[in-house]
PDB file of C-alpha atoms in Angstrom:
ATOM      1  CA  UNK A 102      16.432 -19.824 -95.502  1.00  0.00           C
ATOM      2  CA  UNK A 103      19.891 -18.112 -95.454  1.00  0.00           C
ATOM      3  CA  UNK A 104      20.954 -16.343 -91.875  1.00  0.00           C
ATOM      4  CA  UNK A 105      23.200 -13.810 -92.374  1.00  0.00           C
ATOM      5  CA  UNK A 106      25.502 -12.807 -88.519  1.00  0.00           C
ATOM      6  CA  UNK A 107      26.548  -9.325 -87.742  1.00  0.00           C
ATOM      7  CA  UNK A 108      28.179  -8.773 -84.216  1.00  0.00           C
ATOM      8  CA  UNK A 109      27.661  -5.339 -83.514  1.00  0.00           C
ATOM      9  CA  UNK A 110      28.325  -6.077 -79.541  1.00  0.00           C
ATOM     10  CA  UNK A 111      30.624  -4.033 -79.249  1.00  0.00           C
ATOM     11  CA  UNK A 112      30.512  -0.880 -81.399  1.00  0.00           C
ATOM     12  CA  UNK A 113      29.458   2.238 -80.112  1.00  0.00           C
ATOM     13  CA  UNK A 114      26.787   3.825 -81.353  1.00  0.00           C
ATOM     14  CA  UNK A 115      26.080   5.081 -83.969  1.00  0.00           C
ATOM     15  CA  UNK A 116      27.741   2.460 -85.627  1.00  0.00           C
ATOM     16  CA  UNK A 117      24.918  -0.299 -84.887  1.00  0.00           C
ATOM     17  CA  UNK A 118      22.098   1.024 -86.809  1.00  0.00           C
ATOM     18  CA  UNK A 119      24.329   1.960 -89.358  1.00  0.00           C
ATOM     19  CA  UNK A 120      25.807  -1.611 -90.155  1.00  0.00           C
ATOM     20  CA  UNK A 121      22.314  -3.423 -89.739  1.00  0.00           C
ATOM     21  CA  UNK A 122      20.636  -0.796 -92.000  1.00  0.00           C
ATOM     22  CA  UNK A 123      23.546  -1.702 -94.683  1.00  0.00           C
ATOM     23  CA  UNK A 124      23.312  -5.475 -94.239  1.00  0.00           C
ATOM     24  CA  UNK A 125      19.551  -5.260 -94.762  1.00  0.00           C
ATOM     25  CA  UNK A 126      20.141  -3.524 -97.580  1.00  0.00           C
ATOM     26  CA  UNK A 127      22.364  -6.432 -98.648  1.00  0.00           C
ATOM     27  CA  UNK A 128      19.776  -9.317 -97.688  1.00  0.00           C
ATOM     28  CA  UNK A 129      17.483 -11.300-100.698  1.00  0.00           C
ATOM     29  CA  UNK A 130      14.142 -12.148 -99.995  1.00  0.00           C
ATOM     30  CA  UNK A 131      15.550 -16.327 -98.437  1.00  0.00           C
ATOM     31  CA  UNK A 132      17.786 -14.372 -95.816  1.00  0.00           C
ATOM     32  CA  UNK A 133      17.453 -13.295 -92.841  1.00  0.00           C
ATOM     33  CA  UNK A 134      19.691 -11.314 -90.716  1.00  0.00           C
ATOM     34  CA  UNK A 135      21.182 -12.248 -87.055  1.00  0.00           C
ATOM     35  CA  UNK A 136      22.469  -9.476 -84.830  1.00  0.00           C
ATOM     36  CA  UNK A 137      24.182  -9.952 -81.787  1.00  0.00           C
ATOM     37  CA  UNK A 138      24.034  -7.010 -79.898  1.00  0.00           C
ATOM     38  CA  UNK A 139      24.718  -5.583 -76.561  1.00  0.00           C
ATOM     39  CA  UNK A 140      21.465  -3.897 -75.804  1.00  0.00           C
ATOM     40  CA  UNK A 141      17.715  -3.809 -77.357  1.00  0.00           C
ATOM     41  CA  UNK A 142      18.367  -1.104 -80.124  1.00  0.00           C
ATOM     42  CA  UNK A 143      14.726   0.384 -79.999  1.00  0.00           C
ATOM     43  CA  UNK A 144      15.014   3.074 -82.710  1.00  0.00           C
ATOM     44  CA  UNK A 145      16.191   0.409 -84.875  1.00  0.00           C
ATOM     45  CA  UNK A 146      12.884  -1.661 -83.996  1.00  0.00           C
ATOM     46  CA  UNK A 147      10.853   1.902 -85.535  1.00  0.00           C
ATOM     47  CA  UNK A 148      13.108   1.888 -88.646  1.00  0.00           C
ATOM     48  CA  UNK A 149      12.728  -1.856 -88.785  1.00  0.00           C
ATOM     49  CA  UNK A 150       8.674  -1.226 -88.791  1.00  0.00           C
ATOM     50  CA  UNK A 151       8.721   1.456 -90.902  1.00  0.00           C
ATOM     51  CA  UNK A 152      11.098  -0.469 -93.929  1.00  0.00           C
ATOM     52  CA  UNK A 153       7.852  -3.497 -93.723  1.00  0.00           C
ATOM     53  CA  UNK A 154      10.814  -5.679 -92.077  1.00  0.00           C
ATOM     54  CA  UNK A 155       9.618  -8.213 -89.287  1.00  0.00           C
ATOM     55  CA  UNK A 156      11.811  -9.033 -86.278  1.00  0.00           C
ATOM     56  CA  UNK A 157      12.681 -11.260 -82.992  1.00  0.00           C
ATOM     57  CA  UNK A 158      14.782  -9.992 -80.067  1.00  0.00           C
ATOM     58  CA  UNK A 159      15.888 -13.168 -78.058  1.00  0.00           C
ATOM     59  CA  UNK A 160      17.766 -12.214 -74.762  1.00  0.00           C
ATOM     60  CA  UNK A 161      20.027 -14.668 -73.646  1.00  0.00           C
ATOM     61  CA  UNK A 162      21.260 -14.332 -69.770  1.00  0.00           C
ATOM     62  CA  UNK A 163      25.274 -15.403 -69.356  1.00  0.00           C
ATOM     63  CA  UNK A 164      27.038 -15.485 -66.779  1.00  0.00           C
ATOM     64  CA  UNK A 165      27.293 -13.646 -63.745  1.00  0.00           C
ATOM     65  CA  UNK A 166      23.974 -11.573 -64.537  1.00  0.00           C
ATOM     66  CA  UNK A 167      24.941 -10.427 -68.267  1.00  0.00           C
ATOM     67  CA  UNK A 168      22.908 -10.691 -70.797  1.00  0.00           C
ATOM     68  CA  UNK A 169      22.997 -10.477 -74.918  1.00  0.00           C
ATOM     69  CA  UNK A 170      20.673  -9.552 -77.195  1.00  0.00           C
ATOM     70  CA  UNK A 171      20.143 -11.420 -81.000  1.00  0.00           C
ATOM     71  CA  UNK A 172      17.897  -9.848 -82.998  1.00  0.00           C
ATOM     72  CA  UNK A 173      16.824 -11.788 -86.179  1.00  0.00           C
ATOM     73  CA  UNK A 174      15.321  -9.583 -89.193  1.00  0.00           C
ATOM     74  CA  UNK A 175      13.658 -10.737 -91.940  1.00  0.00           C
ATOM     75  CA  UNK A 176      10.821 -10.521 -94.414  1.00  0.00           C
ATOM     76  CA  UNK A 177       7.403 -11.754 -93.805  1.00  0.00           C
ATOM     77  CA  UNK A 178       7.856 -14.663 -96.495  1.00  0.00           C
ATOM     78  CA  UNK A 179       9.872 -16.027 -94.076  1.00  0.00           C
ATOM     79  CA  UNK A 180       7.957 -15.944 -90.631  1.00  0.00           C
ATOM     80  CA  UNK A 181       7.591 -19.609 -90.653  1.00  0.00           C
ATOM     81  CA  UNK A 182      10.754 -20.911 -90.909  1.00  0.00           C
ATOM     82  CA  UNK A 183      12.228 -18.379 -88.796  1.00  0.00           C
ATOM     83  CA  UNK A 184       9.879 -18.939 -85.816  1.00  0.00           C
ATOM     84  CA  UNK A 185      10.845 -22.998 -86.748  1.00  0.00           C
ATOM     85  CA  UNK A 186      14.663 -21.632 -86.371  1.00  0.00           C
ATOM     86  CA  UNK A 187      14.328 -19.957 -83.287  1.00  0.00           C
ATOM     87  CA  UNK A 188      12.340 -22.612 -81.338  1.00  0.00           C
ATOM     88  CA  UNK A 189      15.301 -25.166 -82.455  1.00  0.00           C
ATOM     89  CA  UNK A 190      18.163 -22.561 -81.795  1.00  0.00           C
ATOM     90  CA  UNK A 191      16.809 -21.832 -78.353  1.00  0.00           C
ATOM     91  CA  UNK A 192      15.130 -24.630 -76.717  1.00  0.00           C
ATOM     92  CA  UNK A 193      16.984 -25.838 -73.090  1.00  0.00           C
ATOM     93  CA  UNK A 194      18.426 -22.402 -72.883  1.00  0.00           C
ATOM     94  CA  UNK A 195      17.838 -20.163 -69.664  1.00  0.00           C
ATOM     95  CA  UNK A 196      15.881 -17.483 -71.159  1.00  0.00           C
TER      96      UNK A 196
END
């Protein structure tokens, strides 16, 4: 498995949906995508359903009470090594 990083952290919208929806439309069936974003895009999560894409919103807290938001999307081929992924990529942190 492939992951493929957008930050889209700090674009205003809607310029987030639009560059996910065109890196998706980039990804082959080993990649998955990575999205650090400001927020939880939930129209995207609709679109995301909708396409037969799978995803995983991981909030990570930073300091002084902000937060950020990765999403990973990917196909259901690779649900097992993406959970295996995440558990590595985030265990110890504060979630």
């Amino acid at each position: 498995m492939e992951i493929i990083t957008i930050d889209v952290s700090q674009l205003a919208p809607p310029e987030p949906m639009t560059k996910i929806l065109h890196a998706l439309s980039q990804l082959t069936a080993e990649q998955c995508l990575e999205v650090k974003h400001s927020r939880q895009p939930y129209p995207l999560y609709e679109q995301l359903h909708q396409g037969s894409w799978c995803h995983y919103c991981q909030v990570v807290k930073q300091a002084q009470n902000q937060e950020q938001v990765f999403i990973y999307i990917y196909r259901v081929t690779l649900q097992s090594q993406v959970e295996q992924f995440i558990a590595t990529r985030y265990s110890g942190h504060n979630l």
